[in-house]
Short mmCIF file of C-alpha atoms in Angstrom, two decimals:
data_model
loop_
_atom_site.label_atom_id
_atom_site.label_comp_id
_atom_site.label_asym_id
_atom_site.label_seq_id
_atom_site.Cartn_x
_atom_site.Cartn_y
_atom_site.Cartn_z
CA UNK A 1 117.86 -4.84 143.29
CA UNK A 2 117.12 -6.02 146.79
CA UNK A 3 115.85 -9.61 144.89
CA UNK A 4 119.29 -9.41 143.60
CA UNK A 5 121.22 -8.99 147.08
CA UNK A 6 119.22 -11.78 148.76
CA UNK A 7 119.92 -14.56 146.10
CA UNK A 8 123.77 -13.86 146.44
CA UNK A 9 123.37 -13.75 150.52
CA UNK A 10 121.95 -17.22 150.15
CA UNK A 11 124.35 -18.08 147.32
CA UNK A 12 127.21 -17.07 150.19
CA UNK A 13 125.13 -19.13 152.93
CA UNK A 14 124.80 -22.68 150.91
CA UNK A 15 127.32 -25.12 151.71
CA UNK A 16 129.20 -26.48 148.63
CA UNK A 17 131.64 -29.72 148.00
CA UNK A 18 134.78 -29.40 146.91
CA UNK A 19 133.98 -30.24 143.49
CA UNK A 20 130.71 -28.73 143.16
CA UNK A 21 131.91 -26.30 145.11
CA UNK A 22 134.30 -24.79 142.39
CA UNK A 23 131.54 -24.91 140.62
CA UNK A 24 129.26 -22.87 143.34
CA UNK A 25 132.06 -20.45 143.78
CA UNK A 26 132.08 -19.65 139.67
CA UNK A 27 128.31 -19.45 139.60
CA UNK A 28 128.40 -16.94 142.79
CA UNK A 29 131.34 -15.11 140.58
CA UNK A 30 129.30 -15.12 137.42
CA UNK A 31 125.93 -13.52 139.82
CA UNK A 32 128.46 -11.06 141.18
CA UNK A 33 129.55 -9.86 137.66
CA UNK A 34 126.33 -9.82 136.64
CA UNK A 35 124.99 -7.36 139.27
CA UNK A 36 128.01 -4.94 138.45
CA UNK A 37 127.06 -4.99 134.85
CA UNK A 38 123.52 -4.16 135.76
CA UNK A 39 124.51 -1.74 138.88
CA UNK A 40 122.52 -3.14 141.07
CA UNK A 41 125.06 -3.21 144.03
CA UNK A 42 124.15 0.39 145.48
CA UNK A 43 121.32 1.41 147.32
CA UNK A 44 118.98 3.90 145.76
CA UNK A 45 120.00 7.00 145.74
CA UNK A 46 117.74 10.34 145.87
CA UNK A 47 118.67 12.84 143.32
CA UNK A 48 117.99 16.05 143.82
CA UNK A 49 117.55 18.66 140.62
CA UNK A 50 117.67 22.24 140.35
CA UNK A 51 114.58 24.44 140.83
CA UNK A 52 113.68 25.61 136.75
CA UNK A 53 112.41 28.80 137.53
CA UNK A 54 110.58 30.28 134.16
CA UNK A 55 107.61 33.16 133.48
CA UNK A 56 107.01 31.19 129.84
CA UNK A 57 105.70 28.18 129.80
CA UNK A 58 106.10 25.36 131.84
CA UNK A 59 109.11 22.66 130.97
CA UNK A 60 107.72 19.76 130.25
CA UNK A 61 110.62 17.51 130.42
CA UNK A 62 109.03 14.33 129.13
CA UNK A 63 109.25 12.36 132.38
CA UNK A 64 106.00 10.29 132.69
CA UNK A 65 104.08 11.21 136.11
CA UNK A 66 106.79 13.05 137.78
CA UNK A 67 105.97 14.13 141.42
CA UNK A 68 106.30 18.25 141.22
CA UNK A 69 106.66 20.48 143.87
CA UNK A 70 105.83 24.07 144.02
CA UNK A 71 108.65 26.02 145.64
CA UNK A 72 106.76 29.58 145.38
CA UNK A 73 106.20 29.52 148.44
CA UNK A 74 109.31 28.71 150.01
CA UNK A 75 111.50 30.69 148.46
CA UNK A 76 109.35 33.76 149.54
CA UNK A 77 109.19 31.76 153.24
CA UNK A 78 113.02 32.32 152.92
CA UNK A 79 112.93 35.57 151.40
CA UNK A 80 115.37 34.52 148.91
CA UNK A 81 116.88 37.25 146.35
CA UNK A 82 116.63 35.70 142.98
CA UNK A 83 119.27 37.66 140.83
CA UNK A 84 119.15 37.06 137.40
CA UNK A 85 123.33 37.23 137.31
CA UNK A 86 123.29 34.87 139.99
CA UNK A 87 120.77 32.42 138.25
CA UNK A 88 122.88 32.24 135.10
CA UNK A 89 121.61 34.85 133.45
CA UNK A 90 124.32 36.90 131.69
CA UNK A 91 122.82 39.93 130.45
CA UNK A 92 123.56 43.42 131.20
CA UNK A 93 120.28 43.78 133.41
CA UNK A 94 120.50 42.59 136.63
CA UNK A 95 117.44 44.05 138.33
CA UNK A 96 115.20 42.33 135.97
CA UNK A 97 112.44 40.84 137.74
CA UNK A 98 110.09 37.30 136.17
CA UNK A 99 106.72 38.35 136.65
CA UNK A 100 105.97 34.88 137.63
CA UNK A 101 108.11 32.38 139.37
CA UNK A 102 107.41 28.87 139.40
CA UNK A 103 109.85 25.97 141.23
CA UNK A 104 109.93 22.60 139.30
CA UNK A 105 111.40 19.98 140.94
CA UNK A 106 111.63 16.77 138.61
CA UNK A 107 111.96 14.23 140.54
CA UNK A 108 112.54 10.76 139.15
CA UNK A 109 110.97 8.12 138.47
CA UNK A 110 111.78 7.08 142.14
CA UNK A 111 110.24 10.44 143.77
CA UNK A 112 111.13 12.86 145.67
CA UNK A 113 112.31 13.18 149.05
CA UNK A 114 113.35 16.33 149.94
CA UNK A 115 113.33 19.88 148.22
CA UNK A 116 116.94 21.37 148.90
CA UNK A 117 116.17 25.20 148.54
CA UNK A 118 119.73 25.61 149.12
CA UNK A 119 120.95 24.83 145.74
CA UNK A 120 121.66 27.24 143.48
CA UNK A 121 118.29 28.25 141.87
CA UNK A 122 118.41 28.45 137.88
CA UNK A 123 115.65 31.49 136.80
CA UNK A 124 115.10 31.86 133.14
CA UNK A 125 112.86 34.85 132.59
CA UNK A 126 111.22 35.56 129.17
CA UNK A 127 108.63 38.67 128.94
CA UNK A 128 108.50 40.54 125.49
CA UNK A 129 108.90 43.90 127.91
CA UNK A 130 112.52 42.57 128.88
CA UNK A 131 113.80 41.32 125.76
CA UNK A 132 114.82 44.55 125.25
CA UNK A 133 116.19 46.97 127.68
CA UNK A 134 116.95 50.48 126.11
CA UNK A 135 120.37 52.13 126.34
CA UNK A 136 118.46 54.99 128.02
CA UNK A 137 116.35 53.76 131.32
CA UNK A 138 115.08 55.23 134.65
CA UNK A 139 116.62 54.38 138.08
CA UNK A 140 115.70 51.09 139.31
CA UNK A 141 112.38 50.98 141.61
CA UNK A 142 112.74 48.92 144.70
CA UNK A 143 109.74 46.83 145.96
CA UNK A 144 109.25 44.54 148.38
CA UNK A 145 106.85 42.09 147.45
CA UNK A 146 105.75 40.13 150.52
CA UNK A 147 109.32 39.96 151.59
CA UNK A 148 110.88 39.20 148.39
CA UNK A 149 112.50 42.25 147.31
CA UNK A 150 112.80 42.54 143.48
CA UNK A 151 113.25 45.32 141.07
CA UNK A 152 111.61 46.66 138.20
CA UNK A 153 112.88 48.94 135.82
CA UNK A 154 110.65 51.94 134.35
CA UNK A 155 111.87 51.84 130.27
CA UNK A 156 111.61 54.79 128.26
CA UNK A 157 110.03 54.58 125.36
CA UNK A 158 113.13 54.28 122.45
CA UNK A 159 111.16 56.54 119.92
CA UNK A 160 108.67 60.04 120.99
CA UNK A 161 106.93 61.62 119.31
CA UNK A 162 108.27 65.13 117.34
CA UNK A 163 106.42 67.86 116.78
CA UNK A 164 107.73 70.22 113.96
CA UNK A 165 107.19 74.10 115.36
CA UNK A 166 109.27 75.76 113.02
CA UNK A 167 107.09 78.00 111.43
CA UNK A 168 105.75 79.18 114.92
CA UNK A 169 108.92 80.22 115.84
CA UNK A 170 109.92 82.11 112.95
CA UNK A 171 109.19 85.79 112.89
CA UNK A 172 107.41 86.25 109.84
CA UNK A 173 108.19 89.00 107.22
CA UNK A 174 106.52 91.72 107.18
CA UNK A 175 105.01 93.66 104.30
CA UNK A 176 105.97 97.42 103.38
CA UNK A 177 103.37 99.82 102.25
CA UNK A 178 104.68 103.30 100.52
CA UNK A 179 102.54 106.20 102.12
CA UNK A 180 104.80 109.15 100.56
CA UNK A 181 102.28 111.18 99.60
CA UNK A 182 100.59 110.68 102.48
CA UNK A 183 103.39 111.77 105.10
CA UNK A 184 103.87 115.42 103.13
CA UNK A 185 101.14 116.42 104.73
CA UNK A 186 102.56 115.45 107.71
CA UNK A 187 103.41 118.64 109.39
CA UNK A 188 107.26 120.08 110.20
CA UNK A 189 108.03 120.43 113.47
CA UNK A 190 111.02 123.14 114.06
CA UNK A 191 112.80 124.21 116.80
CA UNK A 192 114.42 127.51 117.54
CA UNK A 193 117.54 128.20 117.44
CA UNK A 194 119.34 129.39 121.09
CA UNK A 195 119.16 132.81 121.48
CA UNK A 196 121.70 133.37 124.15
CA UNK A 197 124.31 132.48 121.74
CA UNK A 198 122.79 134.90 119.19
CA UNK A 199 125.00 137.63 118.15
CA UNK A 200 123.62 141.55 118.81
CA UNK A 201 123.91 142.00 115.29
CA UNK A 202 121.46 139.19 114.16
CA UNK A 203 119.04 140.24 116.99
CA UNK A 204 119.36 143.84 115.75
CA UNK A 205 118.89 142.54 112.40
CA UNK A 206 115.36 140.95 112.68
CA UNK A 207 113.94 143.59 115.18
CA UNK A 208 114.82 146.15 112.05
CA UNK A 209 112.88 143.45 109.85
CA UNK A 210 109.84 143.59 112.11
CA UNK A 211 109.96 147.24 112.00
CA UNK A 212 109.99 147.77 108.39
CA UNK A 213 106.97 144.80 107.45
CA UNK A 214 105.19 144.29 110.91
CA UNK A 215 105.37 148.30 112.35
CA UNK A 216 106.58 146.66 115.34
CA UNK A 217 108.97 149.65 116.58
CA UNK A 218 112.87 148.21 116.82
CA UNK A 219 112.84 149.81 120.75
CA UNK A 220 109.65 147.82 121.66
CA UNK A 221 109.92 144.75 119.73
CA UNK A 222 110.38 141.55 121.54
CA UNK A 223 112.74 138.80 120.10
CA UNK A 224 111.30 135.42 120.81
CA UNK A 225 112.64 132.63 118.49
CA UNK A 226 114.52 132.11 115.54
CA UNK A 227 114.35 129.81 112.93
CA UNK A 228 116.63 128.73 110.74
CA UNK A 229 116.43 127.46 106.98
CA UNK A 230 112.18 127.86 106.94
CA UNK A 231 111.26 126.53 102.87
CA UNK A 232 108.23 129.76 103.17
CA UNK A 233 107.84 129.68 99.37
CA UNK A 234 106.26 126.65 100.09
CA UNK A 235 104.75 126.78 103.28
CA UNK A 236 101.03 126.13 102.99
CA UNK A 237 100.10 126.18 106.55
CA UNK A 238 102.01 127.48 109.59
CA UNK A 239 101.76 128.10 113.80
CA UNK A 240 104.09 129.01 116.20
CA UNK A 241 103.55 127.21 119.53
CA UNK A 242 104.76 129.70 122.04
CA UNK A 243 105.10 127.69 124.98
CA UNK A 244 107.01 125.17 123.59
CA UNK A 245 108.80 127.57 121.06
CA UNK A 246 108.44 125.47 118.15
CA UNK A 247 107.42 126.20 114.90
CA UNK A 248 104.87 123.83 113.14
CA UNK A 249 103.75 124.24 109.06
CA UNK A 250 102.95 122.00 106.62
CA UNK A 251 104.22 122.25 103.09
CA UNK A 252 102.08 122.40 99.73
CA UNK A 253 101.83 119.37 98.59
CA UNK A 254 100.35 120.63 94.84
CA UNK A 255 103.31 123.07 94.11
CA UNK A 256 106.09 121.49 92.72
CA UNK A 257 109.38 123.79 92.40
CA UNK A 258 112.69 122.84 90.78
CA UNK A 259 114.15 125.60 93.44
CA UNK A 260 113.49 127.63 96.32
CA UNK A 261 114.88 129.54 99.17
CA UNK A 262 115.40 128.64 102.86
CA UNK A 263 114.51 131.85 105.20
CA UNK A 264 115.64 132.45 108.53
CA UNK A 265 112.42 133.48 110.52
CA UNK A 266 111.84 135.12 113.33
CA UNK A 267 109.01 135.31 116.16
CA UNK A 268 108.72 139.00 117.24
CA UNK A 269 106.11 140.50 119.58
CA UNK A 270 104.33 143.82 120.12
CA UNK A 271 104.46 144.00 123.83
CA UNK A 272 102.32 147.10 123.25
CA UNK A 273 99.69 146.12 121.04
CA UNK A 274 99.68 142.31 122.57
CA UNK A 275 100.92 140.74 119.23
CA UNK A 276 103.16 137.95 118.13
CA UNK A 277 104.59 138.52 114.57
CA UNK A 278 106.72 136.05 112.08
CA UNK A 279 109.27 137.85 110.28
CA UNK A 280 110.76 136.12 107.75
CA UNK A 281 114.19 137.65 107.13
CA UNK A 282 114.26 139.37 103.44
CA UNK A 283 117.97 139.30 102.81
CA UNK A 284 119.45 136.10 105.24
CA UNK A 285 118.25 133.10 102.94
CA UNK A 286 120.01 130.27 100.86
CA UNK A 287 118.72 128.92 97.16
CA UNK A 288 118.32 125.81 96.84
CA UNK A 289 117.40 123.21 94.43
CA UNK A 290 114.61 120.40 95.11
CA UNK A 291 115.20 117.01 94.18
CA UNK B 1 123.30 144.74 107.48
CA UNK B 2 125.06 141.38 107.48
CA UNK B 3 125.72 139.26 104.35
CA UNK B 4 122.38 137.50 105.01
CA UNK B 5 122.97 134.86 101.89
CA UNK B 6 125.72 131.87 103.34
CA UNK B 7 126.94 130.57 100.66
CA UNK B 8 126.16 126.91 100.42
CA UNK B 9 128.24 124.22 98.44
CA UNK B 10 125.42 122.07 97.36
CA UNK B 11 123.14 124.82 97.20
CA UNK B 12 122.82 123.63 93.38
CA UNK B 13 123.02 120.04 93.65
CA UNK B 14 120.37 117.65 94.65
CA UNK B 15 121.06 116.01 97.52
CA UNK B 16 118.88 113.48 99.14
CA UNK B 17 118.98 112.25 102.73
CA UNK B 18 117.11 108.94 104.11
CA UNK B 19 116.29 107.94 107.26
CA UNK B 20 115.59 105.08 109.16
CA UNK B 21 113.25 104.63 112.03
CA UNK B 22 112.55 101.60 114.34
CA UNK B 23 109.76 101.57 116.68
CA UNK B 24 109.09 99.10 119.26
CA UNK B 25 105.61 99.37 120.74
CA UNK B 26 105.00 97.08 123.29
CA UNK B 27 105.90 94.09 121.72
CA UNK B 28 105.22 95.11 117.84
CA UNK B 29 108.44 96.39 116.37
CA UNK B 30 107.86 98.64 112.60
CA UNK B 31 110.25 100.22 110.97
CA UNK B 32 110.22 103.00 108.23
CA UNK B 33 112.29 104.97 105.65
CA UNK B 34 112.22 108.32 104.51
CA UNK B 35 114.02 110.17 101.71
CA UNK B 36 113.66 113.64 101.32
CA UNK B 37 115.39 116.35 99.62
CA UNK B 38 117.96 118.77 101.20
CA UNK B 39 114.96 121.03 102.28
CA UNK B 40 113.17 117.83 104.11
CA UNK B 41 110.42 117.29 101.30
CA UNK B 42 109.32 113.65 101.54
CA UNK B 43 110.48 111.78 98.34
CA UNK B 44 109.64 108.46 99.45
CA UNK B 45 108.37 107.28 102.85
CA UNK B 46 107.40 103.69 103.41
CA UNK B 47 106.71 101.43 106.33
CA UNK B 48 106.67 97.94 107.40
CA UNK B 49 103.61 96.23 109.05
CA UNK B 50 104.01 95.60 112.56
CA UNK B 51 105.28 92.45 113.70
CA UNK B 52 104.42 90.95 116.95
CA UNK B 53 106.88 88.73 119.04
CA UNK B 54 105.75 85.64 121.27
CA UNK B 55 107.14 84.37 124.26
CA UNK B 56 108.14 81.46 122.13
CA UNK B 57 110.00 84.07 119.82
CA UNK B 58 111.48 85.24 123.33
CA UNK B 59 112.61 82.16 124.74
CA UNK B 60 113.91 80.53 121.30
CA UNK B 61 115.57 83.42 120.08
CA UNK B 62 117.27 85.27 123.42
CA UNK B 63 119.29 87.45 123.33
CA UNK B 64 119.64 87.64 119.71
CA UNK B 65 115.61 88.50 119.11
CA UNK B 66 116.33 92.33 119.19
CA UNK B 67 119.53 91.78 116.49
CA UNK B 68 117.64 89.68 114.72
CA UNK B 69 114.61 92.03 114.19
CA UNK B 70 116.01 95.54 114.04
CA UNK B 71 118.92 94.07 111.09
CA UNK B 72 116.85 91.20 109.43
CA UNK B 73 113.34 91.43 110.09
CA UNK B 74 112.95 95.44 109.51
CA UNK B 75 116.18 96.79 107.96
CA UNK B 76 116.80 94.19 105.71
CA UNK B 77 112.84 94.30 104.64
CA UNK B 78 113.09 97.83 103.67
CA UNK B 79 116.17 97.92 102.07
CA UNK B 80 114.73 95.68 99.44
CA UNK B 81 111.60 98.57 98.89
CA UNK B 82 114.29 101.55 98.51
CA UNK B 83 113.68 103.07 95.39
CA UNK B 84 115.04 106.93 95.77
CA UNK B 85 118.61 107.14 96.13
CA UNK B 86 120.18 108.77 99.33
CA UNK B 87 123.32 109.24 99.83
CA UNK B 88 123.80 108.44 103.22
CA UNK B 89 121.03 107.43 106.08
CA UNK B 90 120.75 108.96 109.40
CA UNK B 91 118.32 107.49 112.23
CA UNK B 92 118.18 107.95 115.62
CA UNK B 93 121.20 107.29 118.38
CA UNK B 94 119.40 104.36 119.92
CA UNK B 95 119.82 102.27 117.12
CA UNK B 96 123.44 102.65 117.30
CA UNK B 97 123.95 98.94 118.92
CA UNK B 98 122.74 97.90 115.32
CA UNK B 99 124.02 99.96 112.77
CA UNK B 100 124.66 98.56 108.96
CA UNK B 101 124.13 99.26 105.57
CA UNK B 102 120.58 100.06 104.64
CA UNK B 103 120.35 99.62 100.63
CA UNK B 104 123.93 99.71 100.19
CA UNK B 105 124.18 103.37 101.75
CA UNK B 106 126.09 103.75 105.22
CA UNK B 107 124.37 104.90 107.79
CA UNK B 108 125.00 107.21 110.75
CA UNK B 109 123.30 107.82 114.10
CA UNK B 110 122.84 110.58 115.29
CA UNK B 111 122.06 112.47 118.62
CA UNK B 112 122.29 115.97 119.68
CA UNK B 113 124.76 117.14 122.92
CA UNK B 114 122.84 119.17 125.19
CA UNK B 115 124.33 122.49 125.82
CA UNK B 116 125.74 121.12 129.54
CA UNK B 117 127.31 118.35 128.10
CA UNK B 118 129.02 119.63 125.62
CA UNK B 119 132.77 120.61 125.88
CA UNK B 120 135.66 122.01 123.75
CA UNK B 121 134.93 120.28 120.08
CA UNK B 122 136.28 121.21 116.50
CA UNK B 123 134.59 120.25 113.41
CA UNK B 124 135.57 116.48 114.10
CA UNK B 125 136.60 115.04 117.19
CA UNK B 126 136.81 111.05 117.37
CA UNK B 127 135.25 109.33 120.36
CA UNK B 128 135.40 105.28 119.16
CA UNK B 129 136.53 103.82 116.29
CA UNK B 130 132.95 104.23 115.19
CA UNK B 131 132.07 107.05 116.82
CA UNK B 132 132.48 110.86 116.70
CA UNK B 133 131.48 114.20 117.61
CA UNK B 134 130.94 117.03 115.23
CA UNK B 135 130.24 120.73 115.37
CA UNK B 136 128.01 122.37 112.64
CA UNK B 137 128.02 125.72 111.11
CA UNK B 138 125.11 126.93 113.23
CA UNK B 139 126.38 125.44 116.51
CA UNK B 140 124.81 122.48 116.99
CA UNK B 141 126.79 119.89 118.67
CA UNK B 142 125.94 116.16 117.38
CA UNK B 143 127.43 113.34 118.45
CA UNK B 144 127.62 110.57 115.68
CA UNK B 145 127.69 106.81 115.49
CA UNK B 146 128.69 105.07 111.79
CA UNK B 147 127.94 102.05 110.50
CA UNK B 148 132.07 102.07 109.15
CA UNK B 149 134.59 102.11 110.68
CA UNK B 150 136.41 103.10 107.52
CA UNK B 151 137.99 106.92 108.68
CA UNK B 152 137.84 108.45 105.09
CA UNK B 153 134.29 107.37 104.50
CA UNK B 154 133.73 108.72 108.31
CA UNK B 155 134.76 111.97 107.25
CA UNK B 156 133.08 111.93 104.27
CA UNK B 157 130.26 111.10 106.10
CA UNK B 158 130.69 113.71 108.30
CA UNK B 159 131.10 116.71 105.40
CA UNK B 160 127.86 115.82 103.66
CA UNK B 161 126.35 115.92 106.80
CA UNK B 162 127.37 119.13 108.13
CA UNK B 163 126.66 120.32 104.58
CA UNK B 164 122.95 119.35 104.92
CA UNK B 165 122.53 120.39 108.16
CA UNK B 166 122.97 124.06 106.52
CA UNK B 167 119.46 123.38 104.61
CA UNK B 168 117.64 121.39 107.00
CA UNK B 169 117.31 120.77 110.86
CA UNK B 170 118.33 116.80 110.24
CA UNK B 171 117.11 115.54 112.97
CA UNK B 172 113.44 117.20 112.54
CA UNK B 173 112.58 114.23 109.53
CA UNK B 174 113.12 111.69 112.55
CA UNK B 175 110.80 112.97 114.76
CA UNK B 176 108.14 112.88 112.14
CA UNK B 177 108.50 109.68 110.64
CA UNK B 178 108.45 108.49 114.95
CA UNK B 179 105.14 110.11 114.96
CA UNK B 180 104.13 108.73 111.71
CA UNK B 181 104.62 105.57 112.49
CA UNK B 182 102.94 106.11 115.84
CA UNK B 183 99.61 107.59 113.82
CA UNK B 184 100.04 104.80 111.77
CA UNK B 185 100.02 102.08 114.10
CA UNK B 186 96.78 103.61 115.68
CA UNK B 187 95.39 103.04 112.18
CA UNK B 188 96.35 99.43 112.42
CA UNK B 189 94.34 99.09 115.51
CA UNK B 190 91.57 100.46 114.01
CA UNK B 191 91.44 98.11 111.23
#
């Protein structure tokens, strides 16, 4: 271009007649239109690009022996906040962070001159961890890495593992076992009836009763308990525990009976001779029929 | 002398009474039933197997573990295994909280008043919807807790009870098939 510039300076210079001066002035007009159509008129310019910030693979954008610049280092010298929003970016993940930054600058074939940082940086990030950011994440983490702060987010894995405890928690069922015959020879346990609320006739009654089958005379005799309702047809074994007052038997487990009769008993003592007699009452009884 | 022989309704019909026992011991909860005639002759007497609960059982369950084993785990169990046929089933007042049909008889807590407590009461006096409190021939003041709260059944209830209580001391049959269960368990141990 500056070949170009000269010959129409000298072109301008030259002294020209009239008549081959027309013809002068149309060759300088034809040089001039030919330098517009090749745009050769302006002075070179210096273009600058924008920094191609990626974590893949480098660009290669086909310009033969390009002079490249690393910018690394001077965006961290200006502790520059890449945002990924701001850088083009428009996903819904603005804390992402490229794992590895590199600056491009592409200069052309003329070369660089200067590395204006100032621009607006471009950052395209690709890292199979961000492609894809789960509906479900942890609060951002805030780092500062050598002055460049950046964010990372901690994803939760989209699918855990389930464990299946349902049998644990279920309360199995439990098996029955029959033990009839064994709990008839599980002994009775009675208790006595209250013998403050006794009437004089009933006391009366069973001290005559110990009289006439114990000898226990009706003046002497000592009332201690009464039970009511006592199955003594089929009483097999039988105790009175005296300082609890209760009566304890066990029934005969070989005699079967399609009826029998329920005895009102009563605990008498011989203060005299130091005895403790069960009267069973002959005439205060109900019949009744076993199932 | 006094007419000794008190006439009895039923004194020619067979009646038979069941009863239901839960035990919790410790954390095993077992359960029996017991049928026995109007004089308290077992007819039938079986038991579950103890079952164990975990903290898991606990934490996963709440509130609802104690429902959930006294009405499905034990009473439902034995249901299925009655074979006699009572009429009604009686077991203990503490189980009141989970009263229900036990082989598709109604059944009836039942607790006795201590002498203290007890006040003015006729032959039925109704506390709840589902409760009562009853007088028996010999005295005895029980206060009741039904598994209805259907008042004619109630007082049904209430007659055939008061009509076996002339034969037997009902609430004795509890007490044994408590301390069955309690021998029984040791025998589990054992094994």
């Amino acid at each position: 271009m500056r070949r170009g510039e000269a010959a129409l300076a000298f072109l301008r210079r030259i002294q020209i007649p009239t008549a081959k001066g027309r013809i002068a002035y149309g060759a300088q007009d034809a040089f001039r239109r030919l330098l517009r159509r090749w745009d050769l008129g302006a002075s070179a310019r210096s273009v600058a690009l924008g920094i191609e910030a990626s974590s893949g693979p480098p660009v290669d954008f086909g310009i033969a022996g390009p002079e490249v610049c690393d910018g690394l280092e001077s965006l961290n010298r200006l502790g520059a906040r890449i945002s990924l929003k701001d850088a083009g970016r428009t996903g819904e993940d603005p804390g992402d962070f490229p794992r590895v930054l590199r600056a491009y600058m592409i200069a052309p074939s003329g070369g660089i001159r200067s590395l204006p940082l100032k621009i607006t940086a471009s950052a395209y990030v690709s890292s199979p961890d961000l492609v894809r950011i789960p509906a479900v994440r942890a609060p951002n983490l805030l780092m500062d890495n050598d002055g460049v702060k950046v964010r990372q987010i901690a994803i939760l894995p989209e699918t855990v593992p389930v464990r299946d405890v349902s049998q644990r928690c279920r309360v199995s069922e439990p098996a029955v076992r029959d033990r009839t015959s064994k709990m008839t020879s599980y002994p009775h346990i009675r208790s006595g009836v209250i013998l403050e609320r006794l009437l004089p006739e009933e006391r009366e009654g069973f001290l005559r009763e110990a009289e006439s089958l114990k000898g226990v005379p009706a003046a002497q005799g000592e009332l201690l308990a009464i039970f009511r309702n006592v199955p003594v047809e089929m009483i097999s074994r039988v105790h009175y525990l005296e300082e609890k007052k209760l009566l304890l038997y066990t029934l005969d487990r070989e005699r079967s009976m399609a009826r029998t009769r329920l005895h009102d008993m009563g605990i008498v003592r011989d203060p005299v001779a130091g005895k403790t007699h069960m009267v069973v009452h002959r005439t205060q009884f109900k019949s009744v029929s076993m199932a | 002398m006094l007419n000794r022989e008190r006439p009895t309704s039923g004194s020619t019909r067979s009646r038979q009474v069941g009863f239901f026992c839960h035990l919790s011991l410790d954390k095993k909860h077992l359960g029996a039933i017991m049928v026995t005639n109007q004089v308290g002759v077992p007819i039938e007497f079986k038991y579950t197997e103890p079952v164990t609960t975990t903290k898991l059982h606990k934490v996963l369950y709440g509130s609802a573990l104690d429902r959930y084993l006294h009405e499905t785990v034990i009473r439902e169990r034995l249901s299925r295994e009655v074979r006699s046929e009572p009429e009604y089933f009686l077991t203990s007042y503490e189980e009141k909280a989970f009263l229900g049909p036990l082989a598709g008889r109604e059944m009836m807590a039942v607790q006795p008043v201590p002498v203290a407590q007890r006040e003015s009461t006729g032959p039925f006096t109704r506390v709840r919807d589902n409760e009562a409190i009853i007088e028996t021939d010999d005295g005895s003041v029980l206060r009741l807790a039904f598994s209805t709260t259907d008042d004619v059944l109630q007082r049904n209830m209430v007659t055939w009870l008061q009509e076996i209580a002339r034969t037997m001391d009902i609430l004795e049959p509890m007490d044994r098939v408590i301390n069955a269960l309690k021998m029984l368990c040791g025998e589990e141990k054992q094994l």
